[in-house]
Coordinates of C-alpha atoms in Angstrom, one line a residue:
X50 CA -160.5 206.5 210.8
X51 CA -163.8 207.9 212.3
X52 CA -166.1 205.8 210.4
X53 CA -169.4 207.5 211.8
X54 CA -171.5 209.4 209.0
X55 CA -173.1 212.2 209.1
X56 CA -176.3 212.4 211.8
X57 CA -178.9 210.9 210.3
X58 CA -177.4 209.7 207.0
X59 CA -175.3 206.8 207.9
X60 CA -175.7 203.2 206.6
X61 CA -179.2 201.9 205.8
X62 CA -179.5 198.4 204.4
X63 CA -182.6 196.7 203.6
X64 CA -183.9 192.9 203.2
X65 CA -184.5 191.0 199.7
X66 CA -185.8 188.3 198.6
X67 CA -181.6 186.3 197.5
X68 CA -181.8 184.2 194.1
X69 CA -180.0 181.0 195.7
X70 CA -178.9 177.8 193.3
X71 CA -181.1 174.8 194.5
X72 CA -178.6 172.4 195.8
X73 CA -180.3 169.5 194.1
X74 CA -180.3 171.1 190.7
X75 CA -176.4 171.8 190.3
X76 CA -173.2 169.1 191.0
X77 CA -172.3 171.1 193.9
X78 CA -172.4 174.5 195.4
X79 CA -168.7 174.8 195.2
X80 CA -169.1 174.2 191.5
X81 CA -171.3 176.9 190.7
X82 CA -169.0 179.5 192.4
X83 CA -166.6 182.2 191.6
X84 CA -164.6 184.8 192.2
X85 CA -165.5 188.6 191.2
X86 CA -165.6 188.8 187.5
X87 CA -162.7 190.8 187.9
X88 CA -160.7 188.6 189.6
X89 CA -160.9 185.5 187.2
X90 CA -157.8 184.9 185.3
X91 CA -158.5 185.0 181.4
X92 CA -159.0 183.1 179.5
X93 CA -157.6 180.0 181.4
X94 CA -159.5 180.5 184.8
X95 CA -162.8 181.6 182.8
X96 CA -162.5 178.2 180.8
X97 CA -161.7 176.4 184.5
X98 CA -165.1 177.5 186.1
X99 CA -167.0 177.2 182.7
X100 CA -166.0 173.4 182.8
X101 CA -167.0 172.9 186.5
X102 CA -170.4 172.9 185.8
X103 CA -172.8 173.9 183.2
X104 CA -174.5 176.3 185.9
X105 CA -171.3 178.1 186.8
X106 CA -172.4 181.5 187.9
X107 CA -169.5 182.8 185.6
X108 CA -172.0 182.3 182.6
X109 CA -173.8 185.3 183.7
X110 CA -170.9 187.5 185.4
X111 CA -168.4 187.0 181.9
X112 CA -170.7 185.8 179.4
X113 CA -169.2 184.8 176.0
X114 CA -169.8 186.2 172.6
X115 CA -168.9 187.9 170.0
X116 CA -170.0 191.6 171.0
X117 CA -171.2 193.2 174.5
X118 CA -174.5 193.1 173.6
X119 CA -174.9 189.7 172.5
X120 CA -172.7 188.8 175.9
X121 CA -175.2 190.9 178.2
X122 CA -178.1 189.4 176.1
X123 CA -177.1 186.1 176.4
X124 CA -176.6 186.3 180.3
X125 CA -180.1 188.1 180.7
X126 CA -181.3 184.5 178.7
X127 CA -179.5 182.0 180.5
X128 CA -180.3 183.7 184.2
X129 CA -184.1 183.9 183.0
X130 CA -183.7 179.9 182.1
X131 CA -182.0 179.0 184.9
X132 CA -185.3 180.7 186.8
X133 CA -187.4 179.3 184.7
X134 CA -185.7 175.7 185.4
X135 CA -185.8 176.0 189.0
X136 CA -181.4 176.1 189.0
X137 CA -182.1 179.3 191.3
X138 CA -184.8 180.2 193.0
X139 CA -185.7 183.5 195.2
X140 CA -185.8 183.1 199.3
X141 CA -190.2 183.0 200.2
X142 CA -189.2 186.2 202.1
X143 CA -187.2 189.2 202.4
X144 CA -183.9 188.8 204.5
X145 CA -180.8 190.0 205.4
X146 CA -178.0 187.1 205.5
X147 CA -174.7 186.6 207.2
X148 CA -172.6 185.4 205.4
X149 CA -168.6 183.7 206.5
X150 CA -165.7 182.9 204.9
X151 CA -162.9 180.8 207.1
X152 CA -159.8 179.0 205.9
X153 CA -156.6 177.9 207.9
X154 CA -155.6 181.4 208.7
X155 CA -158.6 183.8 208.6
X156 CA -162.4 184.1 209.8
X157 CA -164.4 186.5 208.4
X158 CA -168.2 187.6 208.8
X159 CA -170.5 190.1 207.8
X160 CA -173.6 191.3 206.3
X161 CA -174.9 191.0 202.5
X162 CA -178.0 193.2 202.2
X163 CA -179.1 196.2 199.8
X164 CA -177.6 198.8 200.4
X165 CA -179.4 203.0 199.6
X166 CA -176.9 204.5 197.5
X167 CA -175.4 207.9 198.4
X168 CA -172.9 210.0 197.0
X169 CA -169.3 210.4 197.6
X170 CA -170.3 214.2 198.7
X171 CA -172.1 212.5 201.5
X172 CA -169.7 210.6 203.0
X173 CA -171.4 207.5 203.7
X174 CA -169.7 205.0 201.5
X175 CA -166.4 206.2 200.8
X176 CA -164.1 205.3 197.4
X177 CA -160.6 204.8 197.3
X178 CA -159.7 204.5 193.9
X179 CA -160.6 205.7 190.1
X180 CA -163.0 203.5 188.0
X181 CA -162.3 203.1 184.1
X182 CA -164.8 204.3 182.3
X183 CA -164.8 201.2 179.9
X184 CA -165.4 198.7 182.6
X185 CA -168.3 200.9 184.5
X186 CA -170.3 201.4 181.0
X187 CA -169.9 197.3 180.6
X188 CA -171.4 196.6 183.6
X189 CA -173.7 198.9 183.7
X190 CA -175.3 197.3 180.5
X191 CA -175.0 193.7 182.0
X192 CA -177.1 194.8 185.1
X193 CA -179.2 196.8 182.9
X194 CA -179.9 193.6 180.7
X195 CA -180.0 191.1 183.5
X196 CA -182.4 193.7 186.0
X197 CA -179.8 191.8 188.4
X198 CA -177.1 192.1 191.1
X199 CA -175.2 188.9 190.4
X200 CA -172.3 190.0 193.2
X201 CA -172.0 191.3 196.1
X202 CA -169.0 194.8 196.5
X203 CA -166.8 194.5 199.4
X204 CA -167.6 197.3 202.3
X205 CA -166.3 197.5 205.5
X206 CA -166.6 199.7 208.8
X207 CA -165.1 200.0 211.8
X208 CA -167.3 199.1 215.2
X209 CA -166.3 199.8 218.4
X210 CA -165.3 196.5 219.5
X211 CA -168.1 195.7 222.0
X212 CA -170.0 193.3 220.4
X213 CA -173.0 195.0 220.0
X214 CA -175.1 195.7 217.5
X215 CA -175.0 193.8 214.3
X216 CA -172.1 192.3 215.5
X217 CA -174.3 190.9 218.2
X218 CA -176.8 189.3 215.6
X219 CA -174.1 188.4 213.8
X220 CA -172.8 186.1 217.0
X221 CA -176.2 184.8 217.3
X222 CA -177.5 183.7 213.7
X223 CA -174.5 181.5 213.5
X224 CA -175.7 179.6 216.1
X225 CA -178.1 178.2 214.1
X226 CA -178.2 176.3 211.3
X227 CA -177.0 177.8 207.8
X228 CA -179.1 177.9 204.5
X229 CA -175.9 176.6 203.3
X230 CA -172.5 175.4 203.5
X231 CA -169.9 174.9 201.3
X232 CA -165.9 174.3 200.8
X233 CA -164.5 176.0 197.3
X234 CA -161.6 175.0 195.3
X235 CA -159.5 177.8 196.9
X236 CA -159.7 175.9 200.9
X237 CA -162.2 178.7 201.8
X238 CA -165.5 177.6 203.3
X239 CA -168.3 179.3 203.1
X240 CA -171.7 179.7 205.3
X241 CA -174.6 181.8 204.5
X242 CA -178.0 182.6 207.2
X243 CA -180.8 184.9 206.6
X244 CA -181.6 186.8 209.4
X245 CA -186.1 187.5 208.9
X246 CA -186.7 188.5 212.8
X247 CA -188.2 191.8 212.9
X248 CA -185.8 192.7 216.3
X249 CA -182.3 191.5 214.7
X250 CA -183.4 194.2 211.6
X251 CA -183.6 196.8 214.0
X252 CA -180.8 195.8 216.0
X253 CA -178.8 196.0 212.8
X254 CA -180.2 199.0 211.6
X255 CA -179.9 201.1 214.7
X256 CA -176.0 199.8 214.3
X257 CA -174.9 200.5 210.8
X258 CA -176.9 204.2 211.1
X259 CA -174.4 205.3 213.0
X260 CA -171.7 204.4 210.2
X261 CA -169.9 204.9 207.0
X262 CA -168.0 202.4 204.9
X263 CA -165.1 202.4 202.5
X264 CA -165.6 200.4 199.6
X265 CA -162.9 197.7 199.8
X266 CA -163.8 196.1 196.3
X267 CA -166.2 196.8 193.8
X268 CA -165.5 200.3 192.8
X269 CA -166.7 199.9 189.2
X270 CA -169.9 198.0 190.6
X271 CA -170.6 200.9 193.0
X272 CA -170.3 203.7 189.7
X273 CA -172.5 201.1 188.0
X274 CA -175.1 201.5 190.7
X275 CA -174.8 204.8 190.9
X276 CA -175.3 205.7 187.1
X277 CA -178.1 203.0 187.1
X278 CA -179.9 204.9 189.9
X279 CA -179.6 208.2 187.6
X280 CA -181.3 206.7 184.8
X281 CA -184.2 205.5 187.1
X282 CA -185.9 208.4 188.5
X283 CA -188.8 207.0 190.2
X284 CA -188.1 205.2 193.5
X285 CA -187.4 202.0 193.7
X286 CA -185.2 199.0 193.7
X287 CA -182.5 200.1 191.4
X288 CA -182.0 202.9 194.9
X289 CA -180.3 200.0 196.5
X290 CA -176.7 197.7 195.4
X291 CA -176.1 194.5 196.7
X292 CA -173.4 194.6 199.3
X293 CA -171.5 192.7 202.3
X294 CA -171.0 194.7 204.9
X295 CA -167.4 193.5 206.9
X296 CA -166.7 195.0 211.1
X297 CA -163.0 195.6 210.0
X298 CA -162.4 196.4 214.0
X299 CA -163.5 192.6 214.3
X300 CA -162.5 190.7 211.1
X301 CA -159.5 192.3 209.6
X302 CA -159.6 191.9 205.6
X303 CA -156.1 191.5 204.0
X304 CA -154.7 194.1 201.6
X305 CA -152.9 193.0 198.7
X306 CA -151.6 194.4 195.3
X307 CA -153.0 194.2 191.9
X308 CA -150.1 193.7 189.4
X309 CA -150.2 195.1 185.8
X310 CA -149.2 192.8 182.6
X311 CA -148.3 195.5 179.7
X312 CA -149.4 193.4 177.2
X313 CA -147.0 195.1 174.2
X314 CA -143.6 196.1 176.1
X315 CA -141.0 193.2 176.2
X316 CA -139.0 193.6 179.7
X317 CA -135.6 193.8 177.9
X318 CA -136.9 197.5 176.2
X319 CA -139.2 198.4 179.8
X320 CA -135.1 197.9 181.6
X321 CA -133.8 199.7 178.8
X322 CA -136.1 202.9 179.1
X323 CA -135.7 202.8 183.0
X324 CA -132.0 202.9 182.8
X325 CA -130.4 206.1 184.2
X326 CA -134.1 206.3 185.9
X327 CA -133.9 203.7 188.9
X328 CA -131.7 201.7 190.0
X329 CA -132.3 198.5 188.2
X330 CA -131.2 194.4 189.9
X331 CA -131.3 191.5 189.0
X332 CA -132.5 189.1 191.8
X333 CA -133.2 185.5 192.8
X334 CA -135.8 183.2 191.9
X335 CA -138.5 181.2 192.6
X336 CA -141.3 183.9 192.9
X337 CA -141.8 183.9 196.5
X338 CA -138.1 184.7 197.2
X339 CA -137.9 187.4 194.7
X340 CA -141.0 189.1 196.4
X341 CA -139.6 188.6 199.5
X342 CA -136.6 190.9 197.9
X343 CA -139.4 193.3 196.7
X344 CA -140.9 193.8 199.8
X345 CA -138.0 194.7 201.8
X346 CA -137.0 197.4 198.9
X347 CA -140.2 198.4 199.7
X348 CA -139.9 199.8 202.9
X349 CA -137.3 202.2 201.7
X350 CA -139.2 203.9 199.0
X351 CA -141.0 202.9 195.7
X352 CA -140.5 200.0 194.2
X353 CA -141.5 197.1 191.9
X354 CA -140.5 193.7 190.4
X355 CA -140.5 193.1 186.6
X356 CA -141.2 189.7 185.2
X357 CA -141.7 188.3 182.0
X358 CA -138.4 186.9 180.6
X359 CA -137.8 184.0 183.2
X360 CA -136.4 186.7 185.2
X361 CA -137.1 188.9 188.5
X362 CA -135.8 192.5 188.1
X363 CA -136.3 194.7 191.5
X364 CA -137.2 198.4 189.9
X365 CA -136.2 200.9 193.0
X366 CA -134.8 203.9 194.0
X367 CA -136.7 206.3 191.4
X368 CA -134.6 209.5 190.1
X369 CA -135.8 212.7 192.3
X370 CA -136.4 215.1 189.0
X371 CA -138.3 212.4 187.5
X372 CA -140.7 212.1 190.1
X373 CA -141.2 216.0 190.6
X374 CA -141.2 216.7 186.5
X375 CA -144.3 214.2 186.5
X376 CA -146.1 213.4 190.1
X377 CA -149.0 215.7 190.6
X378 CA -148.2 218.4 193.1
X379 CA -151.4 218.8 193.9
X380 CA -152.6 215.4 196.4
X381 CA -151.4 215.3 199.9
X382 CA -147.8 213.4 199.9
X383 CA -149.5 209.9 200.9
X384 CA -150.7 210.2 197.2
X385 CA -147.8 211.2 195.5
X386 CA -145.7 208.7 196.8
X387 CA -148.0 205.8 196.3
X388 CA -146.2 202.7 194.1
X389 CA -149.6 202.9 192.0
X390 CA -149.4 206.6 191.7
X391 CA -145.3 206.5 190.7
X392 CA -145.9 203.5 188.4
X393 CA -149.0 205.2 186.4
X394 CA -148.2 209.2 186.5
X395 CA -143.9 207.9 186.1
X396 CA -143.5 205.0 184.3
X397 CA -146.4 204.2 182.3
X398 CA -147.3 207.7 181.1
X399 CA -144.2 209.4 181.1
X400 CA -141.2 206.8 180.1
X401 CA -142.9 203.8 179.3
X402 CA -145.7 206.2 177.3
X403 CA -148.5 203.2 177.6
X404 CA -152.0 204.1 177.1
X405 CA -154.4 203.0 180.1
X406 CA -156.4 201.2 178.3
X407 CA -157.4 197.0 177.8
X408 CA -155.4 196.3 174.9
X409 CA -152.0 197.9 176.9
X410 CA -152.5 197.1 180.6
X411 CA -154.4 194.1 182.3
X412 CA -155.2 194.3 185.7
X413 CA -154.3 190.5 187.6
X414 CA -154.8 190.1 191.2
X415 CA -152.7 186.4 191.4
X416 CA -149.0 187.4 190.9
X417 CA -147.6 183.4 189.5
X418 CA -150.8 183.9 187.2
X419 CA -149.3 187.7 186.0
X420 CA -145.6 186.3 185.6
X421 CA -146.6 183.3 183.7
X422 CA -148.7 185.3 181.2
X423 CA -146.1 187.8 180.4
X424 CA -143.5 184.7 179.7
X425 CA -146.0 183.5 177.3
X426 CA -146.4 186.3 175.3
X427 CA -143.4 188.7 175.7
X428 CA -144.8 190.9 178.0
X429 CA -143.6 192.6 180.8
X430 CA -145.6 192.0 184.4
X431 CA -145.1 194.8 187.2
X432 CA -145.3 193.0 189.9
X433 CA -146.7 195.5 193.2
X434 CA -146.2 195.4 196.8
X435 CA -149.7 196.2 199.1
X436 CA -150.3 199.6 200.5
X437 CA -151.2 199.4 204.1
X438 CA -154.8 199.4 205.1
X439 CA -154.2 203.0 206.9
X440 CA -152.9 204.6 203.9
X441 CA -156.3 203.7 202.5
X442 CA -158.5 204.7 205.0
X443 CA -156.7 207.9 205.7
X444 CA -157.2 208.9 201.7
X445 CA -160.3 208.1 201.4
X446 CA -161.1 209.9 204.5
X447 CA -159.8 213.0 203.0
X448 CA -161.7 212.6 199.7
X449 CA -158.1 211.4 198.0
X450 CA -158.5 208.7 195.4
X451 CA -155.8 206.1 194.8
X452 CA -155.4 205.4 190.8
X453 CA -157.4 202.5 189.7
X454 CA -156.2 199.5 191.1
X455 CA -154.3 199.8 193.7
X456 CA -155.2 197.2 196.2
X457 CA -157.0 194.2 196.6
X458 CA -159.0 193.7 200.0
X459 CA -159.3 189.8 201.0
X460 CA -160.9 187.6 201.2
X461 CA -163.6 188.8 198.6
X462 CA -167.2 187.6 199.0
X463 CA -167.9 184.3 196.5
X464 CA -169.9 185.1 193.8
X465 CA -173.2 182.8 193.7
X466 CA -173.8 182.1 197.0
X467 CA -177.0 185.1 196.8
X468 CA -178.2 187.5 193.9
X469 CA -180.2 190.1 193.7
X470 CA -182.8 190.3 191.3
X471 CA -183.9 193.9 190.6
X472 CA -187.5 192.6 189.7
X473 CA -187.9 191.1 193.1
X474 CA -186.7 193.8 195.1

């Protein structure tokens, strides 16, 4: 994928003063951490990080109570206390930070910074998928109420490999000694640097000029910025989203699938409805080995693994004049025969007849997590296999969404390490 913007109008990121925990005020960095908001696992991995420590930073990202505005109210409270009790505290000066994630198997480093905003029409930060409207309107009002960034999306561009550039400062700020250091729960550890020097700015902006990103999580964030800019006219902060920028050409990100629990359709009446439709098996267990099943289906065509009733049912082989009565004609063939696009434009509107909306579908990112809340409440999980990363790139490239959800780029930033006030700047 060419990955250089427009002249003139490529990436532009700026310093800012990060709100940090102060070590000394909370059990342990690791403690106040989290995934995205989007990623925790309901209600059992909210109540998890909730329990860690009283600071947990998913007090402000999934506040608790009884209506949205009491939640986003609440979160604007406790972040304001937590100020005003020295628990975070801004940096004495504007930075840019890099930031790394490593476990057994991967490194990755990049760039958290504020990012100008830009439409897709520009082509400077591309999308890849569709955003509910739901989701973008509650965020929106929990960054309005908290004048906050509280995490940081997922972008990445490609470099050309020669270690110049920000990649260069990169290699040299981790040289030194990090602001902080941390190991979470998950076996990731995390480092985070800010980079002040005048010359390392410029190196890095002279860089990422020259580039455009694809958002590779955060999608509803990004629309949140985006319609918050809108309703702030005069220049200023709220121009800007918090952002880690990733060198994909450097530090490949994993791509995996987000699976969908349908909350109200037992998997003995989703088999039933598909019968006649795909071809339908039954296959071994434990989870890994029936995946392992799904994914070799899945080189063959579309296909997907139901859950839900202590069994694994492999979903493949889709009737031909089902798919042409209901797949958009329309999208470049990449599109049309996309698992997400089959499952949504197919299954879930046209046999299954399930309305896209929270109290239908949930959206899980850990697949044991999916198939064990389906067996406890008679639900059905669709359990996906990941598109490849070129797919991605090459839709986004062409304008092409993907429907909501369809991939999972990895390893995502921690949320707490740095936030963004919008007050500060």
């Amino acid at each position: 994928m060419n990955t250089s913007g427009p002249a003139g109008q490529g990436l532009r990121l700026i310093p800012f003063r990060g709100l940090r925990y102060v070590p000394e005020r909370v059990g342990s960095l690791a403690a106040v951490t989290s995934p995205p908001y989007d990623v925790v696992v309901r209600p059992d991995g909210l109540h998890h990080l909730e329990s860690a420590d009283p600071h947990n930073i998913v007090r402000l990202i999934l506040p608790q109570a009884d209506t949205a505005a009491a939640r986003h109210n609440q979160a604007a409270e406790t972040l304001n206390r937590w100020l005003a009790e020295g628990i975070l505290a801004p940096d004495p000066e504007p930075a840019l930070y890099v930031y790394e994630q490593r476990n057994d198997e991967i490194l990755q480093r990049g760039i958290v910074g504020a990012l100008a905003l830009s439409a897709p029409a520009d082509g400077i930060v591309l999308p890849h998928e569709d955003v509910m409207a739901h989701v973008v309107e509650d965020r929106a009002d929990l960054m309005r109420t908290t004048a906050a960034h509280l995490e940081p999306l997922l972008l990445t561009y490609r470099n050309n490999g020669d270690g110049s550039g920000a990649t260069a400062v990169i290699e040299r700020t981790i040289e030194r000694p990090p602001l902080l250091a941390t190991t979470t729960e998950d076996g990731y550890s995390h480092r985070l640097w800010a980079v002040t020097d005048a010359a390392d700015r410029a190196e890095i902006d002279a860089d990422l000029a020259h580039h455009q990103a694809l958002i590779a999580d955060g999608h509803h964030r990004w629309a949140t910025y985006l319609r918050l800019q809108q309703e702030h006219t005069a220049p200023g902060p709220w121009d800007f989203g918090l952002v880690l920028l990733v060198d994909t050409a450097r530090y490949p990100l994993r791509v995996r699938a987000i699976h969908r629990l349908l909350h109200r359709l037992p998997v003995a009446d989703a088999l039933t409805a598909l019968n006649g439709l795909f071809r339908i098996r039954d296959v071994e267990g434990p989870l890994p080995k029936a995946l392992e099943a799904l994914a070799e289906a899945a080189t063959e065509g579309n296909a997907f693994l139901l859950a839900g009733d202590g069994g694994f049912h492999l979903v493949d082989r889709p009737d031909t004049d089902l798919l042409h009565r209901t797949i958009p004609a329309d999208r470049p063939t990449a599109w049309q025969t996309l698992d997400a696009t089959v499952l949504h434009a197919a299954l879930l509107d046209h046999v299954w007849q399930i309305p896209d909306a929270p109290e239908h579908i949930a959206y899980i990112h850990d697949t044991a997590a999916a198939v064990e809340q389906a067996e406890r409440h008679n639900a059905t999980a669709v359990l996906m296999h990941p598109v490849r990363e070129e797919v991605v790139r090459d839709l986004a490239r062409q304008g092409v969404t993907m429907p909501r959800k369809s991939t999972s780029f990895g390893p995502k930033p921690a949320t707490g390490l740095v936030l963004r006030s919008l007050t500060l700047g």
